[in-house]
Coordinates of N, CA and C in Angstrom, one line a residue:
Chain U
D1 N 21.7 16.0 31.0 CA 20.6 17.0 30.8 C 19.7 17.0 32.1
I2 N 19.2 18.2 32.3 CA 18.3 18.4 33.5 C 16.9 17.9 33.2
Q3 N 16.4 17.1 34.1 CA 15.0 16.6 33.9 C 14.1 17.3 34.8
M4 N 12.8 17.6 34.3 CA 11.8 18.3 35.1 C 10.7 17.4 35.4
T5 N 10.2 17.4 36.6 CA 9.0 16.6 36.9 C 7.9 17.5 37.5
Q6 N 6.7 17.2 37.4 CA 5.6 18.0 37.9 C 4.6 17.1 38.5
S7 N 3.9 17.6 39.5 CA 2.8 16.9 40.1 C 1.7 17.9 40.6
P8 N 0.4 17.5 40.6 CA 0.0 16.3 40.0 C 0.0 16.3 38.5
S9 N -0.4 15.3 37.8 CA -0.5 15.3 36.3 C -1.8 15.9 35.9
S10 N -2.8 15.9 36.8 CA -4.1 16.5 36.5 C -4.8 16.8 37.9
L11 N -5.7 17.8 37.8 CA -6.4 18.1 39.0 C -7.7 18.8 38.7
S12 N -8.7 18.8 39.6 CA -10.0 19.5 39.4 C -10.2 20.4 40.6
A13 N -10.6 21.6 40.4 CA -10.9 22.5 41.5 C -12.2 23.3 41.2
S14 N -12.8 23.8 42.3 CA -14.0 24.6 42.1 C -13.6 26.0 41.6
V15 N -14.6 26.6 41.0 CA -14.4 28.0 40.6 C -14.2 28.8 41.9
G16 N -13.2 29.7 41.9 CA -12.8 30.4 43.1 C -11.8 29.7 44.0
G17 N -11.6 28.4 43.7 CA -10.7 27.6 44.6 C -9.3 27.9 44.3
R18 N -8.4 27.3 45.1 CA -7.0 27.5 45.0 C -6.4 26.3 44.4
V19 N -5.4 26.5 43.5 CA -4.8 25.4 42.7 C -3.3 25.6 43.0
T20 N -2.6 24.5 43.3 CA -1.2 24.4 43.5 C -0.5 23.3 42.7
I21 N 0.5 23.6 42.0 CA 1.2 22.7 41.2 C 2.7 22.8 41.6
T22 N 3.3 21.6 41.7 CA 4.7 21.6 42.1 C 5.6 21.1 40.9
C23 N 6.8 21.6 40.8 CA 7.7 21.2 39.8 C 9.1 21.0 40.4
Q24 N 9.8 19.9 40.0 CA 11.1 19.6 40.6 C 12.1 19.4 39.5
A25 N 13.3 20.0 39.7 CA 14.4 19.8 38.7 C 15.3 18.8 39.2
S26 N 16.0 18.1 38.3 CA 16.9 17.0 38.7 C 18.2 17.5 39.3
Q27 N 18.5 18.8 39.1 CA 19.6 19.4 39.7 C 19.3 20.9 40.0
D28 N 20.2 21.6 40.7 CA 20.0 23.0 41.1 C 19.9 23.8 39.8
I29 N 18.8 24.5 39.6 CA 18.7 25.5 38.5 C 18.5 26.9 39.0
S30 N 18.9 27.2 40.2 CA 18.7 28.5 40.8 C 17.2 29.0 40.6
N31 N 17.0 30.1 40.0 CA 15.6 30.5 39.7 C 15.3 30.5 38.2
Y32 N 16.0 29.7 37.4 CA 15.8 29.7 36.0 C 14.6 28.8 35.6
L33 N 13.4 29.3 36.0 CA 12.3 28.5 35.9 C 11.1 29.3 35.4
N34 N 10.4 28.8 34.4 CA 9.3 29.5 33.8 C 8.0 28.7 33.9
W35 N 6.8 29.3 33.9 CA 5.6 28.6 33.8 C 4.8 29.1 32.6
Y36 N 4.2 28.1 31.9 CA 3.4 28.5 30.7 C 2.0 27.9 30.8
Q37 N 1.1 28.5 30.1 CA -0.3 28.0 30.0 C -0.5 27.6 28.6
V38 N -1.1 26.4 28.4 CA -1.3 26.0 27.0 C -2.8 25.5 26.9
K39 N -3.5 26.1 26.0 CA -4.9 25.8 25.7 C -4.9 25.2 24.3
P40 N -5.8 24.2 24.0 CA -5.9 23.6 22.7 C -6.1 24.6 21.6
G41 N -5.3 24.5 20.5 CA -5.5 25.4 19.4 C -5.0 26.8 19.6
K42 N -4.5 27.1 20.7 CA -4.0 28.5 21.0 C -2.5 28.5 21.2
A43 N -1.9 29.7 21.0 CA -0.5 29.8 21.2 C -0.2 29.7 22.7
P44 N 0.8 29.0 23.1 CA 1.2 28.9 24.6 C 1.5 30.3 25.1
K45 N 1.3 30.5 26.4 CA 1.4 31.8 27.0 C 2.4 31.8 28.2
L46 N 3.3 32.7 28.2 CA 4.2 32.8 29.4 C 3.5 33.5 30.5
L47 N 3.5 32.8 31.7 CA 2.8 33.4 32.8 C 3.8 33.9 33.9
I48 N 4.8 33.1 34.2 CA 5.8 33.4 35.3 C 7.2 33.1 34.7
Y49 N 8.1 34.0 34.9 CA 9.5 33.8 34.6 C 10.4 34.1 35.8
G50 N 11.6 33.5 35.7 CA 12.5 33.6 36.9 C 11.9 33.2 38.2
A51 N 11.1 32.1 38.1 CA 10.5 31.4 39.2 C 9.3 32.2 39.9
S52 N 9.4 33.5 39.9 CA 8.4 34.2 40.7 C 7.9 35.6 40.1
N53 N 8.4 35.9 38.9 CA 8.1 37.2 38.3 C 6.9 37.0 37.3
L54 N 5.9 37.9 37.6 CA 4.7 37.8 36.8 C 4.9 38.5 35.4
E55 N 4.6 37.8 34.3 CA 4.7 38.4 33.0 C 3.7 39.6 32.9
T56 N 4.1 40.6 32.2 CA 3.2 41.7 31.9 C 1.9 41.3 31.4
G57 N 0.8 41.8 32.0 CA -0.5 41.5 31.6 C -1.2 40.3 32.1
V58 N -0.4 39.5 32.9 CA -0.9 38.3 33.5 C -1.6 38.7 34.8
P59 N -2.8 38.2 35.1 CA -3.5 38.5 36.3 C -2.7 38.1 37.6
P60 N -2.8 38.9 38.6 CA -2.1 38.5 39.9 C -2.6 37.3 40.6
T61 N -3.7 36.7 40.1 CA -4.2 35.5 40.7 C -3.2 34.3 40.4
F62 N -2.2 34.6 39.5 CA -1.2 33.6 39.2 C 0.1 34.0 40.0
S63 N 0.8 33.0 40.6 CA 2.0 33.3 41.2 C 2.9 32.1 41.2
G64 N 4.2 32.3 41.4 CA 5.2 31.3 41.5 C 6.2 31.5 42.6
S65 N 6.8 30.5 43.1 CA 7.8 30.6 44.1 C 8.8 29.4 44.0
G66 N 9.9 29.5 44.7 CA 10.9 28.4 44.8 C 12.2 28.8 44.2
S67 N 13.2 28.0 44.5 CA 14.5 28.1 43.9 C 15.3 26.8 44.1
G68 N 16.4 26.7 43.4 CA 17.1 25.5 43.5 C 16.5 24.3 42.7
T69 N 15.9 23.4 43.4 CA 15.3 22.3 42.7 C 13.7 22.2 42.9
D70 N 13.2 22.9 43.8 CA 11.7 22.8 44.1 C 11.0 24.1 43.9
F71 N 9.9 24.0 43.1 CA 9.2 25.2 42.7 C 7.7 24.9 42.8
T72 N 6.9 26.0 43.0 CA 5.5 25.9 43.2 C 4.8 27.0 42.3
F73 N 3.7 26.6 41.7 CA 2.9 27.5 40.9 C 1.5 27.5 41.5
T74 N 0.9 28.7 41.7 CA -0.4 28.8 42.4 C -1.4 29.6 41.6
I75 N -2.6 29.2 41.5 CA -3.7 30.0 41.0 C -4.6 30.3 42.3
S76 N -4.7 31.5 42.7 CA -5.3 31.8 44.0 C -6.8 31.7 44.0
S77 N -7.4 31.9 42.8 CA -8.8 31.9 42.6 C -9.1 31.4 41.2
L78 N -9.4 30.1 41.1 CA -9.6 29.5 39.7 C -10.8 30.1 39.0
Q79 N -10.6 30.5 37.8 CA -11.7 30.9 36.9 C -11.9 30.0 35.7
P80 N -13.1 30.0 35.1 CA -13.3 29.1 34.0 C -12.3 29.3 32.9
E81 N -11.8 30.5 32.7 CA -10.9 30.7 31.6 C -9.5 30.2 31.9
D82 N -9.3 29.7 33.1 CA -8.0 29.2 33.5 C -7.8 27.7 33.2
I83 N -8.9 27.1 32.6 CA -8.8 25.7 32.2 C -7.8 25.5 31.1
A84 N -6.8 24.7 31.4 CA -5.6 24.6 30.5 C -4.7 23.6 31.1
T85 N -3.6 23.4 30.3 CA -2.5 22.6 30.9 C -1.3 23.5 31.1
Y86 N -0.7 23.3 32.3 CA 0.4 24.2 32.7 C 1.7 23.5 32.8
Y87 N 2.7 24.1 32.2 CA 4.0 23.5 32.1 C 5.1 24.3 32.8
C88 N 6.0 23.7 33.6 CA 7.2 24.4 34.0 C 8.3 24.1 33.0
Q89 N 9.3 25.0 33.0 CA 10.4 24.9 32.1 C 11.7 25.5 32.7
H90 N 12.8 24.8 32.6 CA 14.0 25.4 33.0 C 14.7 26.0 31.8
Y91 N 15.4 27.1 32.0 CA 16.0 27.8 30.9 C 17.5 28.2 31.2
G92 N 18.1 27.6 32.1 CA 19.4 28.1 32.5 C 20.5 27.6 31.5
N93 N 20.3 26.5 30.9 CA 21.3 25.9 30.0 C 20.7 25.0 29.0
L94 N 21.5 24.5 28.1 CA 21.1 23.6 27.0 C 21.0 22.2 27.5
P95 N 20.0 21.4 27.1 CA 18.9 21.8 26.4 C 17.8 22.3 27.4
P96 N 17.1 23.4 27.0 CA 15.9 23.8 27.9 C 14.9 22.6 27.9
A97 N 14.3 22.4 29.1 CA 13.4 21.3 29.2 C 12.1 21.7 29.9
F98 N 11.0 21.1 29.5 CA 9.7 21.3 30.1 C 9.4 20.1 31.0
G99 N 8.5 20.4 32.0 CA 7.9 19.3 32.8 C 6.8 18.7 31.9
P100 N 6.3 17.6 32.4 CA 5.3 16.8 31.6 C 3.9 17.5 31.6
G101 N 3.7 18.5 32.4 CA 2.4 19.2 32.3 C 1.4 18.8 33.4
T102 N 0.6 19.8 33.8 CA -0.5 19.5 34.7 C -1.8 20.0 34.1
K103 N -2.8 19.2 33.9 CA -4.0 19.5 33.3 C -5.0 20.0 34.4
V104 N -5.5 21.2 34.3 CA -6.4 21.8 35.3 C -7.8 21.9 34.7
D105 N -8.8 21.4 35.4 CA -10.2 21.7 35.0 C -11.0 22.0 36.2
I106 N -12.3 22.2 35.9 CA -13.3 22.7 36.9 C -14.0 21.5 37.5
K107 N -14.1 21.5 38.8 CA -14.8 20.4 39.5 C -16.3 20.6 39.3
Chain I
E1 N 2.1 45.3 18.5 CA 1.9 44.0 19.1 C 2.7 42.9 18.4
V2 N 3.3 42.0 19.2 CA 4.1 40.9 18.6 C 3.2 39.9 18.0
Y3 N 3.5 39.5 16.7 CA 2.8 38.4 16.0 C 3.8 37.5 15.5
L4 N 3.5 36.2 15.7 CA 4.3 35.1 15.1 C 3.3 34.1 14.4
V5 N 3.5 33.9 13.1 CA 2.6 33.1 12.3 C 3.3 31.9 11.8
D6 N 3.0 30.7 12.3 CA 3.6 29.5 11.8 C 2.8 28.9 10.6
S7 N 3.6 28.4 9.6 CA 2.9 27.8 8.5 C 3.8 26.7 7.9
G8 N 3.2 25.9 6.9 CA 4.0 24.9 6.2 C 3.8 23.5 6.6
G9 N 3.0 23.3 7.7 CA 2.7 21.9 8.1 C 1.9 21.1 7.1
G10 N 1.8 19.8 7.3 CA 1.0 19.0 6.5 C 1.3 17.5 6.7
L11 N 0.8 16.7 5.8 CA 1.0 15.2 5.8 C 2.1 14.8 4.9
V12 N 3.0 14.1 5.5 CA 4.2 13.7 4.7 C 4.5 12.2 5.1
K13 N 5.1 11.5 4.1 CA 5.4 10.1 4.4 C 6.7 9.9 5.2
P14 N 6.9 8.8 5.9 CA 8.2 8.6 6.6 C 9.3 8.7 5.6
G15 N 10.4 9.4 6.0 CA 11.5 9.6 5.1 C 11.4 10.8 4.3
G16 N 10.3 11.5 4.3 CA 10.0 12.7 3.5 C 10.6 13.9 4.1
S17 N 10.3 15.0 3.4 CA 10.8 16.3 3.9 C 9.7 17.4 3.9
L18 N 9.9 18.4 4.8 CA 8.9 19.5 4.9 C 9.7 20.7 5.4
R19 N 9.2 21.9 4.9 CA 9.8 23.1 5.4 C 8.8 24.0 6.1
L20 N 9.0 24.3 7.4 CA 8.1 25.2 8.1 C 8.6 26.6 8.1
S21 N 7.7 27.5 8.1 CA 8.0 29.0 8.2 C 7.4 29.6 9.4
C22 N 8.0 30.7 9.9 CA 7.5 31.5 10.9 C 7.7 32.9 10.5
A23 N 6.6 33.6 10.3 CA 6.6 35.0 9.9 C 6.4 35.9 11.1
A24 N 7.2 36.9 11.3 CA 7.2 37.7 12.5 C 6.8 39.1 12.2
S25 N 6.1 39.8 13.1 CA 5.8 41.2 12.9 C 5.6 41.8 14.3
G26 N 5.7 43.2 14.4 CA 5.4 43.9 15.6 C 6.6 44.1 16.5
F27 N 7.8 43.7 16.0 CA 9.1 43.9 16.8 C 10.2 43.8 15.8
T28 N 11.4 44.2 16.3 CA 12.6 44.2 15.5 C 13.2 42.8 15.4
F29 N 12.7 42.0 14.4 CA 13.0 40.6 14.3 C 14.5 40.3 14.4
S30 N 15.3 41.2 13.8 CA 16.7 40.9 13.6 C 17.5 41.0 15.0
S31 N 16.8 41.5 16.0 CA 17.4 41.7 17.3 C 17.2 40.5 18.3
Y32 N 16.4 39.5 17.9 CA 16.0 38.5 18.8 C 16.4 37.1 18.3
S33 N 16.8 36.2 19.3 CA 16.9 34.8 19.0 C 15.5 34.2 18.9
M34 N 15.4 33.1 18.1 CA 14.2 32.5 17.9 C 14.3 31.0 18.1
N35 N 13.2 30.3 18.3 CA 13.2 28.9 18.6 C 12.1 28.2 17.9
W36 N 12.2 26.8 17.8 CA 11.1 26.0 17.4 C 10.9 25.0 18.6
V37 N 9.6 24.9 19.0 CA 9.2 24.0 20.1 C 8.0 23.1 19.5
R38 N 8.0 21.9 19.9 CA 6.9 21.0 19.3 C 6.1 20.3 20.4
Q39 N 4.9 19.9 20.1 CA 4.1 19.1 21.0 C 3.5 18.0 20.3
A40 N 3.9 16.8 20.5 CA 3.3 15.6 19.9 C 1.9 15.4 20.5
P41 N 1.0 14.7 19.7 CA -0.3 14.5 20.2 C -0.4 13.8 21.6
G42 N -1.1 14.4 22.5 CA -1.2 13.9 23.8 C 0.0 14.0 24.7
K43 N 1.0 14.6 24.2 CA 2.3 14.7 24.9 C 2.6 16.2 25.3
G44 N 3.7 16.3 26.0 CA 4.1 17.7 26.5 C 5.0 18.4 25.5
L45 N 5.4 19.6 25.9 CA 6.2 20.4 25.0 C 7.7 19.9 25.0
E46 N 8.3 20.1 23.8 CA 9.7 19.7 23.6 C 10.4 20.8 22.8
W47 N 11.5 21.3 23.3 CA 12.3 22.3 22.6 C 13.0 21.5 21.4
V48 N 13.0 22.2 20.2 CA 13.6 21.5 19.0 C 14.9 22.2 18.6
S49 N 14.8 23.5 18.5 CA 16.0 24.2 17.9 C 16.0 25.7 18.2
S50 N 17.2 26.3 18.2 CA 17.3 27.7 18.5 C 18.3 28.3 17.5
I51 N 18.0 29.6 17.1 CA 18.9 30.3 16.2 C 19.0 31.7 16.8
S52 N 20.3 32.2 16.9 CA 20.5 33.5 17.4 C 20.2 34.6 16.4
S53 N 20.2 35.8 16.8 CA 19.7 36.9 16.0 C 20.4 37.0 14.7
G54 N 21.7 36.8 14.7 CA 22.5 36.9 13.4 C 22.9 35.6 12.8
S55 N 22.2 34.5 13.3 CA 22.4 33.1 12.8 C 23.8 32.6 13.2
G56 N 24.5 33.2 14.1 CA 25.8 32.8 14.5 C 25.8 31.6 15.4
D57 N 24.8 31.5 16.2 CA 24.7 30.4 17.2 C 23.4 29.6 16.9
I58 N 23.6 28.3 16.6 CA 22.4 27.4 16.3 C 22.6 26.2 17.2
Y59 N 21.4 25.7 17.7 CA 21.4 24.6 18.6 C 20.2 23.7 18.2
Y60 N 20.4 22.4 18.4 CA 19.3 21.4 18.1 C 19.2 20.4 19.3
A61 N 18.0 19.9 19.5 CA 17.8 18.8 20.4 C 18.4 17.6 19.7
D62 N 18.9 16.7 20.6 CA 19.5 15.4 20.1 C 18.5 14.7 19.2
S63 N 17.2 14.8 19.4 CA 16.2 14.0 18.7 C 16.1 14.4 17.2
V64 N 16.6 15.6 16.9 CA 16.5 16.1 15.5 C 17.8 16.4 14.9
K65 N 18.9 16.3 15.7 CA 20.2 16.7 15.1 C 20.6 15.9 13.9
G66 N 21.1 16.5 12.9 CA 21.4 15.8 11.7 C 20.3 15.7 10.7
R67 N 19.1 15.9 11.1 CA 17.9 15.8 10.2 C 17.2 17.1 10.0
F68 N 17.2 18.0 11.0 CA 16.5 19.3 10.9 C 17.6 20.4 10.7
T69 N 17.2 21.5 10.0 CA 18.1 22.6 9.8 C 17.2 23.9 10.0
V70 N 17.7 24.7 11.0 CA 17.0 26.0 11.2 C 17.7 27.1 10.5
S71 N 17.0 28.1 10.0 CA 17.6 29.2 9.4 C 16.7 30.4 9.5
R72 N 17.1 31.6 9.2 CA 16.3 32.8 9.2 C 16.7 33.8 8.2
D73 N 15.8 34.6 7.8 CA 16.1 35.7 6.8 C 15.6 37.0 7.5
N74 N 16.5 37.7 8.0 CA 16.1 38.9 8.8 C 15.5 40.0 7.9
A75 N 15.8 40.0 6.6 CA 15.3 41.0 5.7 C 13.8 40.7 5.4
K76 N 13.4 39.4 5.6 CA 12.0 39.0 5.4 C 11.3 38.7 6.7
N77 N 11.9 39.0 7.8 CA 11.3 38.8 9.2 C 10.8 37.4 9.3
S78 N 11.6 36.4 8.9 CA 11.1 35.0 8.9 C 12.2 34.1 9.4
M79 N 11.7 33.0 10.0 CA 12.5 31.9 10.4 C 12.0 30.6 9.7
Y80 N 12.9 29.6 9.5 CA 12.5 28.4 8.8 C 13.0 27.2 9.5
L81 N 12.3 26.1 9.3 CA 12.8 24.8 9.8 C 12.7 23.8 8.7
Q82 N 13.8 23.4 8.1 CA 13.9 22.3 7.1 C 14.0 21.0 7.8
M83 N 13.0 20.2 7.6 CA 12.9 18.9 8.2 C 13.0 17.8 7.2
N84 N 14.1 17.0 7.3 CA 14.4 15.9 6.4 C 14.3 14.6 7.2
S85 N 14.3 13.5 6.4 CA 14.3 12.1 7.0 C 13.2 12.0 8.1
L86 N 12.0 12.5 7.8 CA 11.0 12.6 8.9 C 10.6 11.2 9.3
R87 N 10.3 11.1 10.6 CA 9.8 9.8 11.2 C 8.5 10.0 11.9
A88 N 7.8 8.9 12.1 CA 6.5 9.0 12.8 C 6.5 9.8 14.1
E89 N 7.6 9.7 14.8 CA 7.7 10.3 16.1 C 8.0 11.8 16.0
D90 N 8.1 12.3 14.7 CA 8.2 13.8 14.5 C 6.8 14.4 14.4
T91 N 5.8 13.6 14.3 CA 4.4 14.1 14.3 C 4.1 15.0 15.5
A92 N 3.7 16.2 15.2 CA 3.5 17.1 16.3 C 3.0 18.5 15.8
V93 N 2.5 19.3 16.7 CA 2.3 20.7 16.4 C 3.6 21.4 16.6
Y94 N 4.1 22.2 15.7 CA 5.4 22.9 15.8 C 5.1 24.4 16.0
Y95 N 5.6 24.9 17.0 CA 5.5 26.3 17.4 C 6.8 27.1 17.2
C96 N 6.7 28.3 16.6 CA 7.9 29.1 16.7 C 7.7 30.0 18.0
A97 N 8.8 30.3 18.6 CA 8.8 31.1 19.9 C 10.0 32.0 19.9
R98 N 9.7 33.2 20.4 CA 10.7 34.2 20.5 C 11.4 34.2 21.9
D99 N 12.7 34.3 21.9 CA 13.4 34.5 23.2 C 13.1 35.9 23.7
A100 N 12.9 36.0 25.0 CA 12.9 37.4 25.6 C 14.2 38.1 25.4
W101 N 14.2 39.4 25.4 CA 15.4 40.2 25.1 C 16.6 39.7 26.0
D102 N 17.6 39.2 25.3 CA 18.9 38.8 25.9 C 18.8 37.7 27.0
I103 N 17.7 36.9 26.9 CA 17.5 35.8 27.9 C 17.3 34.6 27.1
P104 N 18.3 33.8 26.9 CA 18.1 32.5 26.1 C 17.0 31.6 26.7
F105 N 16.2 31.1 25.8 CA 15.2 30.1 26.2 C 14.1 30.5 27.1
L106 N 13.9 31.8 27.3 CA 12.8 32.3 28.0 C 11.8 32.8 26.9
F107 N 10.8 31.9 26.6 CA 10.0 32.1 25.4 C 8.8 33.0 25.7
D108 N 8.9 34.3 25.3 CA 7.9 35.2 25.8 C 6.8 35.4 24.8
H109 N 6.9 35.0 23.5 CA 5.9 35.1 22.6 C 5.9 33.8 21.7
W110 N 4.8 33.3 21.3 CA 4.7 32.0 20.6 C 3.7 32.2 19.4
G111 N 4.0 31.4 18.3 CA 3.0 31.3 17.3 C 1.9 30.4 17.6
Q112 N 0.9 30.3 16.8 CA -0.3 29.4 17.1 C 0.0 28.0 16.7
G113 N 1.1 27.7 16.0 CA 1.5 26.3 15.7 C 1.0 25.8 14.3
T114 N 1.7 24.9 13.8 CA 1.4 24.2 12.5 C 1.6 22.7 12.7
L115 N 0.6 22.0 12.3 CA 0.6 20.5 12.5 C 1.4 19.8 11.4
V116 N 2.3 19.0 11.8 CA 3.1 18.1 10.9 C 2.7 16.6 11.3
T117 N 2.2 15.9 10.3 CA 1.8 14.5 10.4 C 2.7 13.7 9.5
V118 N 3.4 12.7 10.1 CA 4.3 11.8 9.4 C 3.6 10.4 9.4
S119 N 3.1 10.0 8.3 CA 2.4 8.8 8.2 C 2.3 8.3 6.7
S120 N 2.4 6.9 6.6 CA 2.3 6.3 5.3 C 0.8 6.1 4.9

């Protein structure tokens, strides 16, 4: 099975600041990588699919890049409503697996 | 608009059973594969099970294989998860999630979740 790791596990940034999260797969997954936002009590939300494609309706302050085993997720200008935990997930084969998550809050 | 409503969670003793439901609306349910994903307290997301549009392909995580059974009723726009032989480690919020069109395991819409607590 493919294992996913993320770093950091948590971070704090200022409003308007830049946030970068990295995700690594244990083997080559091409671009089969998604990013989700999870807030307590809310339905998880797909933000980025195929490593770099912005889901419809998601603000362009969110972006993703990478391929193979190394991926990056960026929030270019952090807003209070972006406080959440972010997960990467590979979807190329069974079983699909999520990273351990990165908790983002405001400094 | 796509809506997924999870229900059926609750408190159950170890070894007990529970049946979760996911009611779908706003799209042609019979055309999409569906999934269950869970999140244990303080933990990350874990894929649990997947069922194809016509129920011909069904998959389970190793952690639930042999204990959980996924099913769907396309006439009722609903998916189910029958959970037997429940263990403390099955305690989690369970979400139903839709596959994006023709892309397995790309979860483009999720329910709000239903909490399952396994405790004596």
